[in-house]
Coordinates of C-alpha atoms in Angstrom, one line a residue:
M182 CA 26.0 80.4 -12.3
P183 CA 23.2 82.2 -10.5
V184 CA 22.2 85.7 -11.6
D185 CA 22.8 88.3 -8.9
A186 CA 23.8 91.9 -8.9
I187 CA 27.5 91.3 -9.2
S188 CA 27.3 88.7 -12.0
L189 CA 24.8 90.9 -13.8
E190 CA 27.3 93.8 -13.7
V191 CA 30.0 91.5 -15.0
F192 CA 28.0 90.3 -17.9
K193 CA 26.7 93.8 -18.7
N194 CA 30.3 94.8 -19.2
L195 CA 31.3 91.7 -21.0
F196 CA 28.6 92.1 -23.7
A197 CA 29.4 95.8 -24.0
A198 CA 33.1 95.1 -24.3
A199 CA 32.5 92.8 -27.2
A200 CA 30.7 95.6 -29.0
E201 CA 33.4 98.2 -28.0
E202 CA 36.1 95.9 -29.3
M203 CA 34.2 95.6 -32.6
G204 CA 34.2 99.4 -32.8
V205 CA 38.0 99.6 -32.1
T206 CA 38.7 97.1 -34.9
L207 CA 36.4 98.9 -37.4
R208 CA 38.0 102.2 -36.8
R209 CA 41.6 100.9 -37.0
A210 CA 40.9 98.9 -40.2
S211 CA 38.8 101.5 -42.0
F212 CA 40.0 103.6 -45.0
S213 CA 37.7 106.7 -45.1
P214 CA 38.2 109.8 -42.8
N215 CA 34.4 109.7 -42.0
I216 CA 34.8 106.3 -40.2
R217 CA 38.5 106.5 -39.1
E218 CA 38.5 110.1 -37.9
R219 CA 34.8 111.1 -37.2
L220 CA 33.9 107.6 -35.8
D221 CA 30.6 107.6 -37.8
F222 CA 29.8 103.9 -37.1
S223 CA 28.1 101.8 -34.4
C224 CA 28.3 98.2 -33.2
A225 CA 26.0 96.1 -31.1
V226 CA 25.2 92.5 -29.9
F227 CA 21.8 90.8 -30.3
D228 CA 20.3 87.5 -29.1
A229 CA 18.9 84.9 -31.4
E230 CA 15.5 86.6 -31.2
A231 CA 17.0 89.8 -32.7
R232 CA 16.7 91.6 -29.3
M233 CA 19.6 94.0 -28.7
I234 CA 21.6 93.0 -25.6
A235 CA 24.3 95.6 -25.6
Q236 CA 25.8 98.4 -27.6
A237 CA 29.0 100.3 -27.7
A238 CA 28.8 104.0 -26.9
H239 CA 28.6 105.0 -30.6
I240 CA 25.9 106.9 -32.6
P241 CA 22.5 107.1 -30.9
V242 CA 20.5 107.4 -34.1
H243 CA 22.2 104.2 -35.4
L244 CA 21.8 102.1 -32.2
G245 CA 18.2 102.8 -31.5
S246 CA 17.3 102.0 -35.1
M247 CA 19.6 99.0 -35.7
P248 CA 17.2 96.5 -34.1
A249 CA 14.9 97.0 -37.1
S250 CA 17.8 96.0 -39.5
V251 CA 18.5 92.8 -37.5
A252 CA 14.8 92.0 -37.4
S253 CA 14.5 92.5 -41.1
A254 CA 17.5 90.2 -41.8
V255 CA 16.1 87.5 -39.5
A256 CA 12.7 87.8 -41.2
E257 CA 14.3 87.6 -44.7
F258 CA 16.2 84.3 -44.2
E259 CA 14.6 81.2 -42.8
E260 CA 17.9 79.7 -41.7
F261 CA 21.4 80.9 -40.8
F262 CA 24.6 79.0 -40.9
P263 CA 28.0 79.6 -39.3
G264 CA 30.0 82.0 -41.5
D265 CA 27.0 83.8 -42.9
L266 CA 26.9 87.6 -43.1
V267 CA 24.0 89.7 -44.2
V268 CA 24.3 93.2 -45.6
L269 CA 21.6 95.8 -46.1
N270 CA 20.9 99.6 -46.3
D271 CA 17.3 99.8 -47.4
P272 CA 15.6 102.4 -45.1
Y273 CA 12.2 100.7 -45.8
R274 CA 13.6 97.3 -44.6
G275 CA 15.3 98.3 -41.4
G276 CA 17.9 100.8 -42.6
T277 CA 18.1 104.6 -41.9
H278 CA 19.5 106.1 -45.1
L279 CA 21.4 104.6 -47.9
P280 CA 25.0 105.6 -46.9
D281 CA 24.5 103.7 -43.6
I282 CA 25.4 100.1 -44.5
T283 CA 24.5 97.5 -41.9
M284 CA 26.1 94.1 -41.5
I285 CA 24.6 91.3 -39.4
S286 CA 26.3 87.9 -38.7
P287 CA 25.2 85.0 -36.6
V288 CA 27.1 83.4 -33.7
F289 CA 26.7 79.7 -33.1
A290 CA 27.5 77.5 -30.1
G291 CA 26.9 73.7 -29.9
G292 CA 25.3 73.8 -33.4
D293 CA 22.6 76.3 -32.3
L294 CA 22.2 79.9 -33.2
R295 CA 22.8 81.9 -30.0
Y296 CA 23.5 85.5 -30.9
F297 CA 24.0 88.1 -33.7
V298 CA 26.6 90.8 -34.0
A299 CA 25.9 93.9 -36.0
S300 CA 27.6 97.0 -37.3
R301 CA 26.5 100.0 -39.1
A302 CA 28.9 102.5 -40.8
H303 CA 28.2 105.6 -42.7
H304 CA 30.0 105.2 -46.1
A305 CA 31.1 108.4 -47.7
D306 CA 29.5 107.6 -51.1
V307 CA 27.1 104.9 -52.3
G308 CA 26.2 106.5 -55.6
G309 CA 23.2 108.7 -56.3
M310 CA 22.8 112.1 -57.8
T311 CA 25.6 114.0 -56.1
P312 CA 28.9 113.0 -54.5
G313 CA 28.5 112.0 -50.9
S314 CA 25.1 110.4 -51.5
A315 CA 23.2 113.1 -49.7
P316 CA 21.5 114.9 -52.6
L317 CA 18.5 117.2 -52.7
S318 CA 16.5 114.2 -53.8
T319 CA 12.8 113.6 -54.5
E320 CA 12.8 109.8 -54.4
L321 CA 15.0 107.1 -52.8
Y322 CA 16.4 105.9 -56.2
Q323 CA 18.3 109.2 -56.5
E324 CA 20.1 108.7 -53.2
G325 CA 22.3 105.7 -54.2
I326 CA 22.3 101.9 -54.4
I327 CA 19.5 100.2 -52.5
I328 CA 20.6 97.0 -50.8
P329 CA 17.9 94.7 -49.5
P330 CA 18.9 92.0 -47.0
V331 CA 21.5 90.0 -48.9
K332 CA 23.9 87.3 -47.8
L333 CA 27.3 88.8 -48.5
R334 CA 28.9 85.7 -47.1
L335 CA 27.4 82.2 -47.2
S336 CA 28.8 79.6 -44.8
G337 CA 32.1 81.5 -44.9
W338 CA 32.2 81.8 -48.8
M339 CA 32.2 85.4 -50.1
N340 CA 29.4 86.4 -52.5
D341 CA 31.9 88.2 -54.7
G342 CA 29.2 89.3 -57.2
A343 CA 27.2 91.1 -54.5
M344 CA 30.4 92.8 -53.2
D345 CA 31.4 93.9 -56.7
L346 CA 27.9 95.3 -57.3
I347 CA 28.0 97.4 -54.1
V348 CA 31.5 98.7 -54.7
A349 CA 30.9 99.5 -58.4
N350 CA 28.1 101.9 -57.4
S351 CA 30.4 104.1 -55.4
R352 CA 32.4 107.0 -56.8
N353 CA 35.4 105.8 -54.7
P354 CA 35.3 102.0 -55.0
A355 CA 38.6 101.3 -53.4
E356 CA 37.6 103.2 -50.2
R357 CA 34.2 101.4 -50.2
L358 CA 35.9 98.0 -50.4
G359 CA 38.3 98.9 -47.6
D360 CA 35.5 100.1 -45.3
L361 CA 33.3 97.1 -46.0
E362 CA 36.2 94.7 -45.3
A363 CA 36.8 96.7 -42.0
Q364 CA 33.2 96.0 -41.0
M365 CA 33.7 92.3 -41.7
A366 CA 36.9 92.3 -39.6
A367 CA 34.9 93.8 -36.7
H368 CA 32.4 91.0 -37.0
R369 CA 35.1 88.4 -36.7
I370 CA 36.2 90.1 -33.4
G371 CA 32.7 90.3 -32.1
E372 CA 31.9 86.6 -32.9
G373 CA 35.2 85.6 -31.2
R374 CA 34.5 87.5 -28.0
L375 CA 31.0 86.0 -27.7
L376 CA 32.4 82.5 -28.2
D377 CA 35.0 83.2 -25.5
M378 CA 32.2 84.2 -23.1
M379 CA 30.3 81.1 -23.7
V380 CA 33.3 78.9 -23.3
E381 CA 34.4 80.5 -20.1
H382 CA 31.0 81.0 -18.4
G383 CA 28.8 78.4 -20.2
V384 CA 26.2 78.8 -22.9
E385 CA 23.2 78.7 -20.5
A386 CA 24.7 81.0 -17.9
T387 CA 25.5 83.6 -20.7
A388 CA 22.0 83.3 -22.1
E389 CA 20.4 83.7 -18.6
H390 CA 22.4 86.9 -17.9
A391 CA 21.5 88.3 -21.4
S392 CA 17.8 87.9 -20.6
A393 CA 18.3 89.3 -17.1
L394 CA 20.0 92.4 -18.6
L395 CA 16.9 93.0 -20.7
E396 CA 14.6 92.8 -17.7
Y397 CA 16.9 95.0 -15.7
S398 CA 16.8 97.8 -18.3
R399 CA 13.1 97.4 -18.6
R400 CA 12.6 98.0 -14.9
M401 CA 15.0 100.9 -14.8
T402 CA 13.2 102.6 -17.7
Q403 CA 9.8 102.0 -16.0
A404 CA 11.2 103.6 -12.9
V405 CA 12.2 106.7 -14.9
I406 CA 8.7 107.0 -16.4
A407 CA 7.1 106.5 -13.0
G408 CA 9.1 109.5 -11.9
I409 CA 7.3 111.7 -14.5
P410 CA 4.0 113.1 -13.3
D411 CA 1.0 111.5 -14.9
G412 CA -0.4 113.7 -17.6
D413 CA -0.5 114.8 -21.3
Y414 CA 2.3 117.0 -22.6
Q415 CA 2.5 118.5 -26.0
F416 CA 5.0 120.4 -28.0
R417 CA 5.3 121.6 -31.6
D418 CA 8.3 122.4 -33.7
A419 CA 9.1 122.4 -37.4
M420 CA 11.6 121.7 -40.1
E421 CA 12.5 124.6 -42.4
G422 CA 12.2 122.9 -45.8
D423 CA 12.8 119.7 -47.7
G424 CA 15.5 120.7 -50.2
Q425 CA 13.0 121.5 -52.9
A426 CA 11.6 124.6 -51.2
E427 CA 11.7 126.4 -47.8
F428 CA 8.5 126.0 -45.9
E429 CA 7.3 125.0 -42.5
I430 CA 7.1 121.2 -41.9
P431 CA 5.5 120.8 -38.5
I432 CA 6.4 118.1 -36.0
Q433 CA 3.7 117.6 -33.3
A434 CA 4.5 115.3 -30.3
R435 CA 1.9 114.4 -27.6
I436 CA 3.3 112.5 -24.6
E437 CA 1.0 110.6 -22.4
V438 CA 2.4 109.3 -19.1
R439 CA 0.4 106.8 -17.1
G440 CA 2.2 105.1 -14.2
D441 CA 5.3 103.4 -15.6
A442 CA 4.2 103.4 -19.3
M443 CA 4.6 106.2 -21.9
T444 CA 3.0 106.8 -25.3
V445 CA 4.5 109.3 -27.7
D446 CA 2.1 110.2 -30.5
F447 CA 3.3 112.1 -33.5
S448 CA -0.2 112.4 -35.1
G449 CA -0.6 116.0 -36.3
S450 CA 2.9 116.1 -37.9
A451 CA 3.2 117.1 -41.5
P452 CA 2.4 114.6 -44.4
Q453 CA 5.4 113.2 -46.2
T454 CA 7.2 115.8 -48.3
P455 CA 8.5 115.7 -51.9
G456 CA 12.1 116.2 -50.7
N457 CA 14.6 114.4 -48.6
V458 CA 13.6 115.1 -45.0
N459 CA 11.2 112.2 -44.6
A460 CA 12.3 109.8 -41.7
V461 CA 11.4 106.2 -41.4
P462 CA 9.8 105.1 -38.1
A463 CA 13.0 103.4 -36.8
I464 CA 14.6 106.8 -36.7
V465 CA 11.7 108.4 -34.8
R466 CA 11.6 105.6 -32.3
S467 CA 15.4 105.9 -31.8
A468 CA 15.2 109.6 -31.2
T469 CA 12.3 109.2 -28.8
W470 CA 13.9 106.5 -26.7
Y471 CA 17.1 108.6 -26.5
C472 CA 15.2 111.6 -25.0
L473 CA 13.7 109.4 -22.3
R474 CA 17.2 108.0 -21.5
L475 CA 18.4 111.6 -21.0
M476 CA 15.9 112.0 -18.1
A477 CA 17.5 109.1 -16.2
E478 CA 19.7 110.0 -13.2
E479 CA 21.5 106.6 -13.5
D480 CA 23.1 105.0 -16.5
I481 CA 20.5 102.6 -18.1
P482 CA 22.1 99.8 -20.3
V483 CA 20.6 100.4 -23.7
N484 CA 19.0 97.2 -25.0
H485 CA 15.7 95.8 -26.0
G486 CA 14.4 96.1 -22.5
C487 CA 14.5 99.8 -22.2
F488 CA 12.5 100.2 -25.4
Q489 CA 9.5 98.1 -24.2
P490 CA 7.8 100.6 -21.9
V491 CA 7.6 103.3 -24.6
E492 CA 5.1 103.2 -27.4
V493 CA 5.8 105.5 -30.4
I494 CA 3.0 106.3 -32.9
T495 CA 3.9 107.6 -36.4
P496 CA 0.9 107.8 -38.8
L497 CA 1.6 106.1 -42.1
G498 CA 1.9 108.7 -44.9
S499 CA 3.3 111.4 -42.6
F500 CA 6.9 112.6 -43.1
L501 CA 7.8 110.5 -40.0
N502 CA 6.5 107.3 -41.6
P503 CA 6.6 107.9 -45.4
R504 CA 5.5 105.5 -48.1
F505 CA 8.1 104.0 -50.4
P506 CA 10.0 105.4 -52.4
A507 CA 10.0 108.8 -50.6
A508 CA 13.4 110.4 -50.3
V509 CA 14.8 110.0 -46.8
V510 CA 18.5 110.8 -46.8
V511 CA 18.5 113.6 -44.3
G512 CA 15.6 112.3 -42.3
N513 CA 18.3 110.3 -40.5
T514 CA 20.4 113.4 -39.8
E515 CA 18.2 116.4 -39.6
T516 CA 14.7 115.2 -38.9
S517 CA 16.0 113.0 -36.1
Q518 CA 17.4 116.1 -34.4
R519 CA 14.1 117.9 -34.6
V520 CA 12.3 115.0 -33.2
V521 CA 14.6 115.2 -30.2
D522 CA 13.9 119.0 -29.9
T523 CA 10.2 118.3 -30.0
V524 CA 10.1 115.5 -27.5
L525 CA 12.4 117.4 -25.1
G526 CA 10.2 120.4 -25.4
A527 CA 7.3 118.3 -24.2
L528 CA 9.3 116.7 -21.4
A529 CA 10.4 120.1 -20.2
Q530 CA 6.8 120.8 -19.2
A531 CA 6.8 117.7 -16.9
L532 CA 10.4 117.8 -15.8
P533 CA 11.5 121.5 -15.9
D534 CA 14.7 120.9 -13.9
L535 CA 15.9 118.0 -16.1
A536 CA 15.1 118.8 -19.7
P537 CA 17.6 121.2 -21.4
A538 CA 17.0 124.0 -23.9
A539 CA 17.3 123.2 -27.6
S540 CA 20.8 122.4 -28.9
L541 CA 21.9 123.3 -32.4
G542 CA 19.3 121.0 -33.8
T543 CA 21.2 120.0 -37.0
M544 CA 24.1 117.9 -38.0
N545 CA 25.3 120.5 -40.6
N546 CA 25.9 117.9 -43.3
F547 CA 28.6 118.8 -45.8
A548 CA 29.4 116.6 -48.8
V549 CA 31.9 117.4 -51.6
G550 CA 33.3 115.5 -54.5
G551 CA 35.2 115.9 -57.7
M552 CA 38.4 114.9 -59.5
K553 CA 41.8 114.7 -57.9
G554 CA 44.1 114.1 -60.8
D555 CA 42.8 111.0 -62.6
E556 CA 40.7 109.7 -59.6
Q557 CA 37.5 110.8 -58.1
F558 CA 37.4 112.0 -54.5
V559 CA 34.4 112.1 -52.2
Y560 CA 34.2 113.5 -48.7
Y561 CA 31.4 113.8 -46.1
E562 CA 31.3 115.2 -42.6
T563 CA 29.0 116.7 -40.1
L564 CA 29.8 119.7 -37.9
G565 CA 29.1 120.3 -34.2
G566 CA 27.7 123.4 -32.6
G567 CA 26.2 124.7 -29.4
H568 CA 24.5 122.5 -26.8
G569 CA 21.4 123.8 -25.0
A570 CA 21.9 125.0 -21.4
S571 CA 20.2 123.2 -18.5
S572 CA 19.3 123.9 -14.9
R573 CA 22.7 122.5 -14.0
D574 CA 25.2 124.3 -16.2
H575 CA 25.9 126.3 -19.4
G576 CA 25.8 124.4 -22.7
L577 CA 28.9 123.0 -24.3
S578 CA 30.4 124.8 -27.3
G579 CA 31.5 123.4 -30.7
R580 CA 30.4 119.8 -30.0
H581 CA 28.2 117.3 -31.7
C582 CA 25.1 116.4 -29.7
H583 CA 22.0 114.3 -29.4
M584 CA 21.5 111.9 -32.3
T585 CA 25.1 112.2 -33.5
N586 CA 28.0 111.3 -31.3
T587 CA 30.8 111.7 -33.9
L588 CA 33.9 113.8 -33.7
N589 CA 34.8 116.9 -35.7
T590 CA 37.3 115.8 -38.4
P591 CA 40.8 117.1 -37.7
V592 CA 42.0 119.7 -40.2
E593 CA 45.2 117.8 -40.8
A594 CA 43.3 114.6 -41.8
L595 CA 41.0 116.5 -44.2
E596 CA 43.8 118.4 -45.9
Y597 CA 46.0 115.3 -46.2
S598 CA 43.4 113.3 -47.9
L599 CA 41.5 115.8 -50.0
P600 CA 42.2 118.8 -52.4
M601 CA 40.8 121.3 -49.9
R602 CA 42.1 123.7 -47.3
V603 CA 40.4 124.7 -44.1
L604 CA 41.0 128.4 -43.7
R605 CA 39.1 128.9 -40.5
Y606 CA 38.0 126.6 -37.8
Q607 CA 36.9 128.4 -34.6
L608 CA 34.1 128.9 -32.1
R609 CA 31.3 131.2 -33.2
E610 CA 31.5 133.4 -30.2
G611 CA 28.2 134.9 -28.9
S612 CA 26.0 132.5 -30.8
G613 CA 24.7 130.7 -27.7
G614 CA 21.5 132.0 -26.2
G615 CA 21.7 134.1 -23.0
G616 CA 20.1 133.2 -19.7
A617 CA 20.9 132.2 -16.2
H618 CA 22.9 129.5 -18.0
R619 CA 24.1 130.3 -21.5
G620 CA 23.7 128.1 -24.5
G621 CA 26.9 126.8 -26.0
D622 CA 28.5 128.5 -29.1
G623 CA 28.5 127.1 -32.6
I624 CA 31.5 126.9 -34.8
V625 CA 32.7 128.4 -38.0
R626 CA 34.4 126.2 -40.6
E627 CA 35.7 127.8 -43.9
Y628 CA 36.8 125.6 -46.7
E629 CA 38.8 126.6 -49.8
M630 CA 38.5 124.3 -52.9
L631 CA 41.7 123.5 -54.7
T632 CA 39.9 121.8 -57.6
P633 CA 36.5 122.1 -59.2
A634 CA 33.9 120.1 -57.2
T635 CA 30.2 119.6 -56.4
I636 CA 29.1 120.5 -52.9
T637 CA 25.9 119.7 -51.0
I638 CA 24.9 121.1 -47.7
N639 CA 22.0 119.7 -45.7
S640 CA 21.3 121.7 -42.6
E641 CA 18.6 123.1 -40.3
R642 CA 18.1 125.9 -37.8
R643 CA 18.9 128.5 -40.5
L644 CA 15.5 130.1 -40.1
R645 CA 14.1 128.9 -36.8
A646 CA 16.5 129.4 -33.9
P647 CA 17.1 126.8 -31.2
Y648 CA 14.7 127.7 -28.4
G649 CA 15.6 128.7 -24.9
I650 CA 13.5 127.6 -22.0
H651 CA 12.3 129.1 -18.7
G652 CA 13.1 132.6 -19.8
G653 CA 16.4 131.7 -21.6
E654 CA 17.1 133.3 -25.0
S655 CA 17.2 131.4 -28.3
G656 CA 20.6 130.5 -29.8
R657 CA 21.6 132.2 -33.1
C658 CA 20.6 130.6 -36.4
G659 CA 23.3 129.0 -38.6
V660 CA 24.4 130.6 -41.8
N661 CA 25.8 128.9 -45.0
S662 CA 27.6 131.0 -47.6
I663 CA 29.7 130.6 -50.7
I664 CA 32.4 133.1 -51.8
R665 CA 33.1 133.3 -55.6
D666 CA 35.6 135.8 -56.9
G667 CA 35.4 137.7 -53.6
V668 CA 31.6 138.0 -53.6
A669 CA 29.8 136.2 -50.8
E670 CA 26.4 134.6 -51.3
V671 CA 24.3 133.4 -48.5
V672 CA 22.6 130.1 -49.5
S673 CA 19.7 128.2 -48.0
G674 CA 20.0 125.5 -45.4
K675 CA 19.8 122.8 -48.1
H676 CA 21.9 123.7 -51.1
S677 CA 23.8 122.0 -53.9
A678 CA 26.2 123.8 -56.2
H679 CA 29.3 123.4 -58.5
V680 CA 32.3 125.3 -57.2
E681 CA 35.6 126.2 -58.9
A682 CA 39.2 126.1 -57.6
G683 CA 39.6 129.1 -55.2
D684 CA 36.0 129.3 -54.2
R685 CA 35.3 129.1 -50.5
V686 CA 32.4 127.6 -48.5
I687 CA 31.7 128.9 -45.0
I688 CA 29.4 127.0 -42.6
E689 CA 28.5 128.8 -39.4
T690 CA 26.6 126.5 -37.1
P691 CA 23.9 127.4 -34.6
G692 CA 24.3 128.1 -30.9
G693 CA 22.3 126.4 -28.2
G694 CA 19.4 127.9 -26.3
G695 CA 19.8 129.5 -22.9
W696 CA 18.1 128.3 -19.7
G697 CA 16.5 130.6 -17.2
R698 CA 16.1 134.3 -17.1
H699 CA 19.4 136.2 -16.8
T700 CA 19.5 138.4 -13.7
P701 CA 22.1 141.3 -14.0
L702 CA 24.4 141.6 -11.0

């Protein structure tokens, strides 16, 4: 089958459909609300050289960093066999943070390794200092079980000892087992769909179209870069603290555009911190690639090809490329969002009509755990907020954005599964920045505890508001508070505490920045 525009479009959708069907299976088979309701997972297809061919439209921070996990698995094992399945979560060996467990399995045809399918799911608890495995940590060991690349299945035979070890380190082992088995079920679907493609279209034709897709994405990305005026563009933003103290942690991005190539240099960013906001390079690359893709007028298939024209520099020992065993749990969730704000701030200088104002700039992580009768419960969720406005329209309100693409958990699902009530869940009106186009509003979510529990909040934009651009106003900062015996206490952006039955936790998320100067009628 010759490769032409029509056949390329067909195969683009065939590969993407395999990843999408993996995601549907994972969601339907999962046990935890975080995966089943919030859709905190991602699936993708790779070739035998560990190059990503296609992804489902899942979590950007997962998908841009997942190639590092697949490459780590391939480097670890000299040989793969049909029925193998590798599991890992080590951030220093291809992972992002420990709750994100990645699985990789090979797909063979004619006795030869042809493809890999991969999934990454955020598990509600993998051990560590506090329920939800998102503690105010100072080293990786405090964040949960560390899983290097390990074969969980060998030629179809389960490594029961490895599975038992992973599950035993969770505060909710039955839920962990169910979610891990859901990931394995998704892999069986993905493997089957790729085999069907090769049977129907031929092994060589399928491989030729996979390579052509990578080249197509590379050319499209180069065309986007070529549309950016040559020059050097810089922007500086900062994190607000590392969970140990509140202090400014600068992120400095310098973007150099020359023709159809781009270099993004984060030299000048802060050194690695004692606390949990350090981010491994795979996360920084993922956030940077995402920003460039936002500048494209056309939909670019996200695969290995679109990563090639962009070089990302993260100095070793900085908090964007920390040395093991630095704590990293919210580098994945919070630092990734600030990398996006910083890169978009630089791109706004080159493309003022395309780059938006800052969005909420945080995932507003909330983790809670305690005893429900004789069993432990653990819950984790992130909360949306206001999107930054752009030259085209106002920002969206109450939505996740940028490096997260999850849903807000329905109140009914939360209250059915957990000893908690949601007393308020509403838009935070007026929190978006003013301007010719207004930033979107954040949300307010108020929880009442029905049993004693430990809570952990990891959030940002509580001190530094999401910026507006071209005369637009900043969005309002978020606010976290705990009400005990009727007395409200405002707590910091990163906070862990014990709460009693009847205590309430209120999270007010930031609004997005405005775009353009507002002109009164």
